[in-house]
Amino acid sequence: MLGLGNSITGGAALEEAALAPSDISGLDVWFKVNTGIVANSGNSTAAGNMADGEDINSWADQSGNDRHASQTTASQKPHWETDAADFGGLVWPDDTADTHLDMATNVGGNSDNIAANEDFTIMIRVKLTAFNTVNALIGSAGQQVIKWNSNKKVTILIGGAGASHFEESSDTLATDTYYIQTLTRSNGATGNLTYHVHGGSYDDKSWDDAENHTDTDAFELNNIGCAADGVLPVEGVFKDVLVWKGTALSDEQRSAMYTYILAQDY
């Protein structure tokens, strides 16, 4: 498996732009922009025939672990958008409509999950279009979630150890901007948590860097766009969702993922 600093034919160093998510060990879930998406009508991104406003049935996991995400309830399905700014992503249209997708199996598998004291990285490219209610990006239950309480405060709830709040005094998220957001747990013995925001005016900004939060608990992840089924649904647009189990991305790897994701032109 290739990694940063490895060499390729001719001895040239591997460029950051050449590093794909699967080149980093531990990739467990990968929902990729404009890829593997199937509408209720049967139209799909593979066929290139998606229509504006279509209800989305499923989003295929590209990690090879078959943790495909789906929704069978019509009122809870995200939508397709052909507008250039949001093309390729899935629209969560209304934060009161309980829109969400369920993964076929938990991150790590239903028996393994993310273990106590285990490193992990969650990376999501999303545009949150309103902050009038709480927006939960990913989770499994009310105590296992990344959620934005406001446009400056993100709360991490894993296991039962209580909340970790990352809140900026003046910096905020805009409602017309895509950000790549990254939650990382490193040094599993102490469970050091960091939250990075990349996009708009923020270049890999460590959100509320002074907090120094830790949490070593085990937890489950199986919902996209909410904390649990119908709990704290998002209003916004998702383009990419990735999770590495057992791997805390380094600064260099995180930068390489920004390069890869943004090079997709969606």
PDB file of C-alpha atoms in Angstrom:
ATOM      1  CA  MET A   1       0.000   0.000   0.000  1.00  0.00           C
ATOM      2  CA  LEU A   2       1.422   3.356  -0.949  1.00  0.00           C
ATOM      3  CA  GLY A   3       1.959   6.072   1.624  1.00  0.00           C
ATOM      4  CA  LEU A   4       3.560   9.465   1.919  1.00  0.00           C
ATOM      5  CA  GLY A   5       7.261   9.343   1.291  1.00  0.00           C
ATOM      6  CA  ASN A   6       7.141   6.078  -0.666  1.00  0.00           C
ATOM      7  CA  SER A   7       8.818   6.122  -4.058  1.00  0.00           C
ATOM      8  CA  ILE A   8       7.487   5.249  -7.464  1.00  0.00           C
ATOM      9  CA  THR A   9       9.190   4.195 -10.696  1.00  0.00           C
ATOM     10  CA  GLY A  10      12.212   6.356 -11.441  1.00  0.00           C
ATOM     11  CA  GLY A  11      12.689   7.230  -7.779  1.00  0.00           C
ATOM     12  CA  ALA A  12      10.439  10.285  -7.813  1.00  0.00           C
ATOM     13  CA  ALA A  13       8.686  10.966  -4.516  1.00  0.00           C
ATOM     14  CA  LEU A  14       4.974  10.228  -4.424  1.00  0.00           C
ATOM     15  CA  GLU A  15       3.137  13.494  -4.870  1.00  0.00           C
ATOM     16  CA  GLU A  16       0.411  14.393  -2.362  1.00  0.00           C
ATOM     17  CA  ALA A  17      -2.037  14.713  -5.242  1.00  0.00           C
ATOM     18  CA  ALA A  18      -1.447  11.037  -6.100  1.00  0.00           C
ATOM     19  CA  LEU A  19      -2.489   9.798  -2.649  1.00  0.00           C
ATOM     20  CA  ALA A  20      -6.011   8.336  -2.619  1.00  0.00           C
ATOM     21  CA  PRO A  21      -8.053   7.508   0.501  1.00  0.00           C
ATOM     22  CA  SER A  22      -7.441   3.787   0.003  1.00  0.00           C
ATOM     23  CA  ASP A  23      -3.683   4.387   0.063  1.00  0.00           C
ATOM     24  CA  ILE A  24      -3.958   5.111   3.790  1.00  0.00           C
ATOM     25  CA  SER A  25      -4.363   2.057   5.985  1.00  0.00           C
ATOM     26  CA  GLY A  26      -7.612   1.542   7.868  1.00  0.00           C
ATOM     27  CA  LEU A  27     -10.057   2.991   5.329  1.00  0.00           C
ATOM     28  CA  ASP A  28     -13.355   1.519   6.509  1.00  0.00           C
ATOM     29  CA  VAL A  29     -16.037   3.695   4.868  1.00  0.00           C
ATOM     30  CA  TRP A  30     -15.881   5.865   1.751  1.00  0.00           C
ATOM     31  CA  PHE A  31     -18.940   7.575   0.349  1.00  0.00           C
ATOM     32  CA  LYS A  32     -17.625   9.471  -2.648  1.00  0.00           C
ATOM     33  CA  VAL A  33     -19.076  12.483  -4.430  1.00  0.00           C
ATOM     34  CA  ASN A  34     -21.059  11.689  -7.614  1.00  0.00           C
ATOM     35  CA  THR A  35     -20.266   7.991  -7.247  1.00  0.00           C
ATOM     36  CA  GLY A  36     -22.445   4.978  -6.521  1.00  0.00           C
ATOM     37  CA  ILE A  37     -25.622   7.013  -6.014  1.00  0.00           C
ATOM     38  CA  VAL A  38     -28.955   5.511  -7.075  1.00  0.00           C
ATOM     39  CA  ALA A  39     -32.271   7.384  -7.189  1.00  0.00           C
ATOM     40  CA  ASN A  40     -35.740   6.069  -6.404  1.00  0.00           C
ATOM     41  CA  SER A  41     -36.479   6.182 -10.145  1.00  0.00           C
ATOM     42  CA  GLY A  42     -33.591   3.819 -10.877  1.00  0.00           C
ATOM     43  CA  ASN A  43     -31.491   6.616 -12.371  1.00  0.00           C
ATOM     44  CA  SER A  44     -27.886   6.608 -11.168  1.00  0.00           C
ATOM     45  CA  THR A  45     -24.609   8.469 -11.224  1.00  0.00           C
ATOM     46  CA  ALA A  46     -23.094   5.507 -13.069  1.00  0.00           C
ATOM     47  CA  ALA A  47     -25.611   5.969 -15.899  1.00  0.00           C
ATOM     48  CA  GLY A  48     -25.309   9.765 -15.773  1.00  0.00           C
ATOM     49  CA  ASN A  49     -29.065  10.251 -15.984  1.00  0.00           C
ATOM     50  CA  MET A  50     -29.910  11.746 -12.582  1.00  0.00           C
ATOM     51  CA  ALA A  51     -32.633  14.417 -12.617  1.00  0.00           C
ATOM     52  CA  ASP A  52     -32.914  17.513 -10.452  1.00  0.00           C
ATOM     53  CA  GLY A  53     -34.722  16.947  -7.151  1.00  0.00           C
ATOM     54  CA  GLU A  54     -34.846  13.154  -7.376  1.00  0.00           C
ATOM     55  CA  ASP A  55     -35.186  11.190  -4.149  1.00  0.00           C
ATOM     56  CA  ILE A  56     -32.059   9.152  -3.363  1.00  0.00           C
ATOM     57  CA  ASN A  57     -32.357   5.505  -2.362  1.00  0.00           C
ATOM     58  CA  SER A  58     -28.724   4.584  -1.780  1.00  0.00           C
ATOM     59  CA  TRP A  59     -25.079   5.641  -1.766  1.00  0.00           C
ATOM     60  CA  ALA A  60     -22.531   2.853  -2.313  1.00  0.00           C
ATOM     61  CA  ASP A  61     -19.519   2.510  -0.047  1.00  0.00           C
ATOM     62  CA  GLN A  62     -16.277   2.663  -2.085  1.00  0.00           C
ATOM     63  CA  SER A  63     -14.030   1.235   0.647  1.00  0.00           C
ATOM     64  CA  GLY A  64     -14.671  -2.379  -0.339  1.00  0.00           C
ATOM     65  CA  ASN A  65     -16.415  -3.131   2.958  1.00  0.00           C
ATOM     66  CA  ASP A  66     -19.939  -2.889   1.510  1.00  0.00           C
ATOM     67  CA  ARG A  67     -21.232  -0.547   4.205  1.00  0.00           C
ATOM     68  CA  HIS A  68     -23.631   0.926   1.671  1.00  0.00           C
ATOM     69  CA  ALA A  69     -25.968   3.648   2.935  1.00  0.00           C
ATOM     70  CA  SER A  70     -29.665   3.677   2.090  1.00  0.00           C
ATOM     71  CA  GLN A  71     -33.095   4.983   3.012  1.00  0.00           C
ATOM     72  CA  THR A  72     -36.446   3.307   2.281  1.00  0.00           C
ATOM     73  CA  THR A  73     -38.821   5.893   3.765  1.00  0.00           C
ATOM     74  CA  ALA A  74     -39.768   8.394   1.065  1.00  0.00           C
ATOM     75  CA  SER A  75     -40.053  11.396   3.386  1.00  0.00           C
ATOM     76  CA  GLN A  76     -36.570  10.749   4.821  1.00  0.00           C
ATOM     77  CA  LYS A  77     -34.614  10.461   1.580  1.00  0.00           C
ATOM     78  CA  PRO A  78     -32.042  13.078   0.551  1.00  0.00           C
ATOM     79  CA  HIS A  79     -32.375  14.679  -2.884  1.00  0.00           C
ATOM     80  CA  TRP A  80     -30.239  15.129  -5.988  1.00  0.00           C
ATOM     81  CA  GLU A  81     -29.248  18.608  -7.115  1.00  0.00           C
ATOM     82  CA  THR A  82     -28.100  19.580 -10.613  1.00  0.00           C
ATOM     83  CA  ASP A  83     -27.065  23.104  -9.645  1.00  0.00           C
ATOM     84  CA  ALA A  84     -23.339  23.448 -10.375  1.00  0.00           C
ATOM     85  CA  ALA A  85     -22.370  24.363  -6.818  1.00  0.00           C
ATOM     86  CA  ASP A  86     -24.004  21.275  -5.321  1.00  0.00           C
ATOM     87  CA  PHE A  87     -23.731  18.808  -8.204  1.00  0.00           C
ATOM     88  CA  GLY A  88     -22.580  15.367  -7.178  1.00  0.00           C
ATOM     89  CA  GLY A  89     -23.677  15.704  -3.563  1.00  0.00           C
ATOM     90  CA  LEU A  90     -26.784  14.708  -1.649  1.00  0.00           C
ATOM     91  CA  VAL A  91     -29.120  17.418  -0.383  1.00  0.00           C
ATOM     92  CA  TRP A  92     -30.647  17.173   3.078  1.00  0.00           C
ATOM     93  CA  PRO A  93     -33.497  19.605   2.316  1.00  0.00           C
ATOM     94  CA  ASP A  94     -35.061  20.311   5.704  1.00  0.00           C
ATOM     95  CA  ASP A  95     -33.697  19.839   9.202  1.00  0.00           C
ATOM     96  CA  THR A  96     -37.175  18.931  10.468  1.00  0.00           C
ATOM     97  CA  ALA A  97     -37.846  16.204   7.859  1.00  0.00           C
ATOM     98  CA  ASP A  98     -35.710  13.528   9.587  1.00  0.00           C
ATOM     99  CA  THR A  99     -33.671  12.969   6.424  1.00  0.00           C
ATOM    100  CA  HIS A 100     -30.850  10.462   6.901  1.00  0.00           C
ATOM    101  CA  LEU A 101     -29.098   7.415   5.456  1.00  0.00           C
ATOM    102  CA  ASP A 102     -28.496   4.138   7.305  1.00  0.00           C
ATOM    103  CA  MET A 103     -25.311   2.164   6.694  1.00  0.00           C
ATOM    104  CA  ALA A 104     -25.725  -1.565   6.047  1.00  0.00           C
ATOM    105  CA  THR A 105     -23.226  -2.324   8.812  1.00  0.00           C
ATOM    106  CA  ASN A 106     -21.489  -0.241  11.458  1.00  0.00           C
ATOM    107  CA  VAL A 107     -18.083   1.285  10.886  1.00  0.00           C
ATOM    108  CA  GLY A 108     -15.702  -1.537  11.715  1.00  0.00           C
ATOM    109  CA  GLY A 109     -18.462  -4.123  11.406  1.00  0.00           C
ATOM    110  CA  ASN A 110     -21.332  -4.734  13.797  1.00  0.00           C
ATOM    111  CA  SER A 111     -19.167  -6.717  16.213  1.00  0.00           C
ATOM    112  CA  ASP A 112     -15.945  -4.673  16.046  1.00  0.00           C
ATOM    113  CA  ASN A 113     -17.116  -1.036  15.810  1.00  0.00           C
ATOM    114  CA  ILE A 114     -14.515   1.534  16.886  1.00  0.00           C
ATOM    115  CA  ALA A 115     -12.901   0.103  19.999  1.00  0.00           C
ATOM    116  CA  ALA A 116     -11.944   1.853  23.207  1.00  0.00           C
ATOM    117  CA  ASN A 117      -8.506   3.460  22.984  1.00  0.00           C
ATOM    118  CA  GLU A 118      -8.482   2.984  19.186  1.00  0.00           C
ATOM    119  CA  ASP A 119      -7.304   5.741  16.856  1.00  0.00           C
ATOM    120  CA  PHE A 120      -9.681   6.863  14.119  1.00  0.00           C
ATOM    121  CA  THR A 121     -10.304   9.643  11.610  1.00  0.00           C
ATOM    122  CA  ILE A 122     -13.652  10.873  10.292  1.00  0.00           C
ATOM    123  CA  MET A 123     -13.544  13.253   7.315  1.00  0.00           C
ATOM    124  CA  ILE A 124     -16.680  14.835   5.840  1.00  0.00           C
ATOM    125  CA  ARG A 125     -17.082  17.398   3.076  1.00  0.00           C
ATOM    126  CA  VAL A 126     -20.365  19.171   3.727  1.00  0.00           C
ATOM    127  CA  LYS A 127     -22.120  22.510   3.343  1.00  0.00           C
ATOM    128  CA  LEU A 128     -24.457  23.297   6.241  1.00  0.00           C
ATOM    129  CA  THR A 129     -27.080  25.694   4.929  1.00  0.00           C
ATOM    130  CA  ALA A 130     -28.778  26.647   8.209  1.00  0.00           C
ATOM    131  CA  PHE A 131     -27.961  26.686  11.911  1.00  0.00           C
ATOM    132  CA  ASN A 132     -31.428  27.365  13.344  1.00  0.00           C
ATOM    133  CA  THR A 133     -31.373  23.854  14.850  1.00  0.00           C
ATOM    134  CA  VAL A 134     -28.607  21.425  15.794  1.00  0.00           C
ATOM    135  CA  ASN A 135     -26.996  19.635  12.807  1.00  0.00           C
ATOM    136  CA  ALA A 136     -25.620  16.115  13.436  1.00  0.00           C
ATOM    137  CA  LEU A 137     -23.258  14.966  10.690  1.00  0.00           C
ATOM    138  CA  ILE A 138     -22.740  11.326  11.611  1.00  0.00           C
ATOM    139  CA  GLY A 139     -23.540   9.018  14.493  1.00  0.00           C
ATOM    140  CA  SER A 140     -25.464   6.073  15.831  1.00  0.00           C
ATOM    141  CA  ALA A 141     -27.279   7.317  18.914  1.00  0.00           C
ATOM    142  CA  GLY A 142     -27.623  10.568  20.808  1.00  0.00           C
ATOM    143  CA  GLN A 143     -24.330  10.048  22.635  1.00  0.00           C
ATOM    144  CA  GLN A 144     -22.333   9.069  19.537  1.00  0.00           C
ATOM    145  CA  VAL A 145     -22.232  11.934  17.081  1.00  0.00           C
ATOM    146  CA  ILE A 146     -20.499  14.922  15.530  1.00  0.00           C
ATOM    147  CA  LYS A 147     -22.965  17.791  15.814  1.00  0.00           C
ATOM    148  CA  TRP A 148     -22.887  21.519  15.160  1.00  0.00           C
ATOM    149  CA  ASN A 149     -24.798  23.378  17.875  1.00  0.00           C
ATOM    150  CA  SER A 150     -24.266  26.700  16.111  1.00  0.00           C
ATOM    151  CA  ASN A 151     -22.111  28.080  13.317  1.00  0.00           C
ATOM    152  CA  LYS A 152     -19.136  28.306  15.686  1.00  0.00           C
ATOM    153  CA  LYS A 153     -19.577  25.351  18.074  1.00  0.00           C
ATOM    154  CA  VAL A 154     -19.131  21.671  17.215  1.00  0.00           C
ATOM    155  CA  THR A 155     -19.754  19.028  19.872  1.00  0.00           C
ATOM    156  CA  ILE A 156     -18.306  15.530  19.912  1.00  0.00           C
ATOM    157  CA  LEU A 157     -20.285  12.843  21.768  1.00  0.00           C
ATOM    158  CA  ILE A 158     -18.729   9.379  21.831  1.00  0.00           C
ATOM    159  CA  GLY A 159     -19.517   6.606  24.265  1.00  0.00           C
ATOM    160  CA  GLY A 160     -20.781   7.825  27.595  1.00  0.00           C
ATOM    161  CA  ALA A 161     -17.959  10.034  28.855  1.00  0.00           C
ATOM    162  CA  GLY A 162     -19.731  13.307  28.147  1.00  0.00           C
ATOM    163  CA  ALA A 163     -19.423  15.973  25.508  1.00  0.00           C
ATOM    164  CA  SER A 164     -16.334  17.624  24.077  1.00  0.00           C
ATOM    165  CA  HIS A 165     -17.076  21.151  22.824  1.00  0.00           C
ATOM    166  CA  PHE A 166     -14.932  22.918  20.226  1.00  0.00           C
ATOM    167  CA  GLU A 167     -16.096  26.536  20.048  1.00  0.00           C
ATOM    168  CA  GLU A 168     -14.451  29.513  18.377  1.00  0.00           C
ATOM    169  CA  SER A 169     -14.946  32.991  19.826  1.00  0.00           C
ATOM    170  CA  SER A 170     -15.229  34.771  16.482  1.00  0.00           C
ATOM    171  CA  ASP A 171     -14.690  32.324  13.596  1.00  0.00           C
ATOM    172  CA  THR A 172     -17.844  30.809  12.122  1.00  0.00           C
ATOM    173  CA  LEU A 173     -18.986  28.503   9.344  1.00  0.00           C
ATOM    174  CA  ALA A 174     -20.707  30.173   6.398  1.00  0.00           C
ATOM    175  CA  THR A 175     -23.949  28.724   5.015  1.00  0.00           C
ATOM    176  CA  ASP A 176     -22.833  28.983   1.373  1.00  0.00           C
ATOM    177  CA  THR A 177     -19.469  27.215   1.683  1.00  0.00           C
ATOM    178  CA  TYR A 178     -18.281  23.614   1.571  1.00  0.00           C
ATOM    179  CA  TYR A 179     -15.866  22.665   4.336  1.00  0.00           C
ATOM    180  CA  ILE A 180     -13.866  19.483   4.757  1.00  0.00           C
ATOM    181  CA  GLN A 181     -14.242  18.677   8.440  1.00  0.00           C
ATOM    182  CA  THR A 182     -11.971  16.164  10.161  1.00  0.00           C
ATOM    183  CA  LEU A 183     -12.346  14.607  13.598  1.00  0.00           C
ATOM    184  CA  THR A 184      -9.260  12.667  14.692  1.00  0.00           C
ATOM    185  CA  ARG A 185      -8.482  10.596  17.756  1.00  0.00           C
ATOM    186  CA  SER A 186      -4.787   9.903  18.243  1.00  0.00           C
ATOM    187  CA  ASN A 187      -2.638   8.248  20.904  1.00  0.00           C
ATOM    188  CA  GLY A 188      -5.433   5.835  21.741  1.00  0.00           C
ATOM    189  CA  ALA A 189      -4.274   5.401  25.349  1.00  0.00           C
ATOM    190  CA  THR A 190      -5.270   8.994  26.073  1.00  0.00           C
ATOM    191  CA  GLY A 191      -7.671   9.511  23.168  1.00  0.00           C
ATOM    192  CA  ASN A 192      -6.550  12.962  22.054  1.00  0.00           C
ATOM    193  CA  LEU A 193      -9.292  14.633  19.980  1.00  0.00           C
ATOM    194  CA  THR A 194      -8.740  17.306  17.335  1.00  0.00           C
ATOM    195  CA  TYR A 195     -11.162  18.934  14.904  1.00  0.00           C
ATOM    196  CA  HIS A 196      -9.918  20.536  11.673  1.00  0.00           C
ATOM    197  CA  VAL A 197     -11.881  22.686   9.228  1.00  0.00           C
ATOM    198  CA  HIS A 198     -10.656  23.285   5.668  1.00  0.00           C
ATOM    199  CA  GLY A 199     -12.465  25.490   3.150  1.00  0.00           C
ATOM    200  CA  GLY A 200     -13.518  29.068   2.548  1.00  0.00           C
ATOM    201  CA  SER A 201     -11.103  31.250   4.515  1.00  0.00           C
ATOM    202  CA  TYR A 202      -9.872  28.341   6.658  1.00  0.00           C
ATOM    203  CA  ASP A 203      -6.730  26.452   5.699  1.00  0.00           C
ATOM    204  CA  ASP A 204      -6.668  23.282   7.812  1.00  0.00           C
ATOM    205  CA  LYS A 205      -7.792  25.273  10.837  1.00  0.00           C
ATOM    206  CA  SER A 206      -7.641  23.431  14.142  1.00  0.00           C
ATOM    207  CA  TRP A 207     -11.009  24.426  15.574  1.00  0.00           C
ATOM    208  CA  ASP A 208     -10.649  25.729  19.135  1.00  0.00           C
ATOM    209  CA  ASP A 209      -7.159  24.302  19.300  1.00  0.00           C
ATOM    210  CA  ALA A 210      -6.643  25.203  22.959  1.00  0.00           C
ATOM    211  CA  GLU A 211      -9.265  22.781  24.274  1.00  0.00           C
ATOM    212  CA  ASN A 212      -7.109  19.630  24.424  1.00  0.00           C
ATOM    213  CA  HIS A 213     -10.065  17.242  24.675  1.00  0.00           C
ATOM    214  CA  THR A 214      -9.671  13.508  25.239  1.00  0.00           C
ATOM    215  CA  ASP A 215     -12.096  10.579  25.011  1.00  0.00           C
ATOM    216  CA  THR A 216     -11.055   6.908  24.890  1.00  0.00           C
ATOM    217  CA  ASP A 217     -14.533   5.330  24.717  1.00  0.00           C
ATOM    218  CA  ALA A 218     -15.687   2.737  22.210  1.00  0.00           C
ATOM    219  CA  PHE A 219     -18.581   3.732  19.958  1.00  0.00           C
ATOM    220  CA  GLU A 220     -20.687   2.886  16.907  1.00  0.00           C
ATOM    221  CA  LEU A 221     -21.254   4.783  13.672  1.00  0.00           C
ATOM    222  CA  ASN A 222     -23.992   3.822  11.226  1.00  0.00           C
ATOM    223  CA  ASN A 223     -25.997   6.947  10.325  1.00  0.00           C
ATOM    224  CA  ILE A 224     -25.166   9.777   7.913  1.00  0.00           C
ATOM    225  CA  GLY A 225     -26.828  13.141   8.365  1.00  0.00           C
ATOM    226  CA  CYS A 226     -28.189  12.609  11.871  1.00  0.00           C
ATOM    227  CA  ALA A 227     -27.268  11.366  15.339  1.00  0.00           C
ATOM    228  CA  ALA A 228     -29.663   8.418  15.251  1.00  0.00           C
ATOM    229  CA  ASP A 229     -32.584   7.651  12.966  1.00  0.00           C
ATOM    230  CA  GLY A 230     -34.472  10.934  12.698  1.00  0.00           C
ATOM    231  CA  VAL A 231     -32.540  12.621  15.532  1.00  0.00           C
ATOM    232  CA  LEU A 232     -30.897  16.025  14.922  1.00  0.00           C
ATOM    233  CA  PRO A 233     -31.104  15.874  11.124  1.00  0.00           C
ATOM    234  CA  VAL A 234     -28.898  18.144   9.022  1.00  0.00           C
ATOM    235  CA  GLU A 235     -29.939  20.901   6.666  1.00  0.00           C
ATOM    236  CA  GLY A 236     -27.260  20.964   3.996  1.00  0.00           C
ATOM    237  CA  VAL A 237     -25.396  19.036   1.302  1.00  0.00           C
ATOM    238  CA  PHE A 238     -22.988  16.102   1.745  1.00  0.00           C
ATOM    239  CA  LYS A 239     -20.338  15.390  -0.874  1.00  0.00           C
ATOM    240  CA  ASP A 240     -17.852  13.015   0.773  1.00  0.00           C
ATOM    241  CA  VAL A 241     -17.838  10.887   3.934  1.00  0.00           C
ATOM    242  CA  LEU A 242     -14.741   8.881   4.905  1.00  0.00           C
ATOM    243  CA  VAL A 243     -13.754   6.971   8.036  1.00  0.00           C
ATOM    244  CA  TRP A 244     -10.410   5.355   8.851  1.00  0.00           C
ATOM    245  CA  LYS A 245     -10.506   2.853  11.721  1.00  0.00           C
ATOM    246  CA  GLY A 246      -7.264   2.422  13.627  1.00  0.00           C
ATOM    247  CA  THR A 247      -5.582   5.338  11.870  1.00  0.00           C
ATOM    248  CA  ALA A 248      -5.151   8.912  13.002  1.00  0.00           C
ATOM    249  CA  LEU A 249      -4.270  10.834   9.854  1.00  0.00           C
ATOM    250  CA  SER A 250      -1.073  12.837  10.118  1.00  0.00           C
ATOM    251  CA  ASP A 251      -0.944  16.484   9.094  1.00  0.00           C
ATOM    252  CA  GLU A 252       0.618  15.415   5.794  1.00  0.00           C
ATOM    253  CA  GLN A 253      -2.002  12.750   5.120  1.00  0.00           C
ATOM    254  CA  ARG A 254      -4.832  15.130   5.963  1.00  0.00           C
ATOM    255  CA  SER A 255      -3.380  17.662   3.524  1.00  0.00           C
ATOM    256  CA  ALA A 256      -3.116  14.977   0.869  1.00  0.00           C
ATOM    257  CA  MET A 257      -6.793  14.106   1.353  1.00  0.00           C
ATOM    258  CA  TYR A 258      -7.740  17.761   0.878  1.00  0.00           C
ATOM    259  CA  THR A 259      -5.826  17.688  -2.400  1.00  0.00           C
ATOM    260  CA  TYR A 260      -7.520  14.480  -3.502  1.00  0.00           C
ATOM    261  CA  ILE A 261     -11.068  15.498  -2.546  1.00  0.00           C
ATOM    262  CA  LEU A 262     -10.871  18.977  -4.040  1.00  0.00           C
ATOM    263  CA  ALA A 263      -9.356  17.631  -7.266  1.00  0.00           C
ATOM    264  CA  GLN A 264     -12.619  15.807  -7.988  1.00  0.00           C
ATOM    265  CA  ASP A 265     -14.177  19.064  -9.293  1.00  0.00           C
ATOM    266  CA  TYR A 266     -17.537  18.537  -7.578  1.00  0.00           C
TER     267      TYR A 266
END
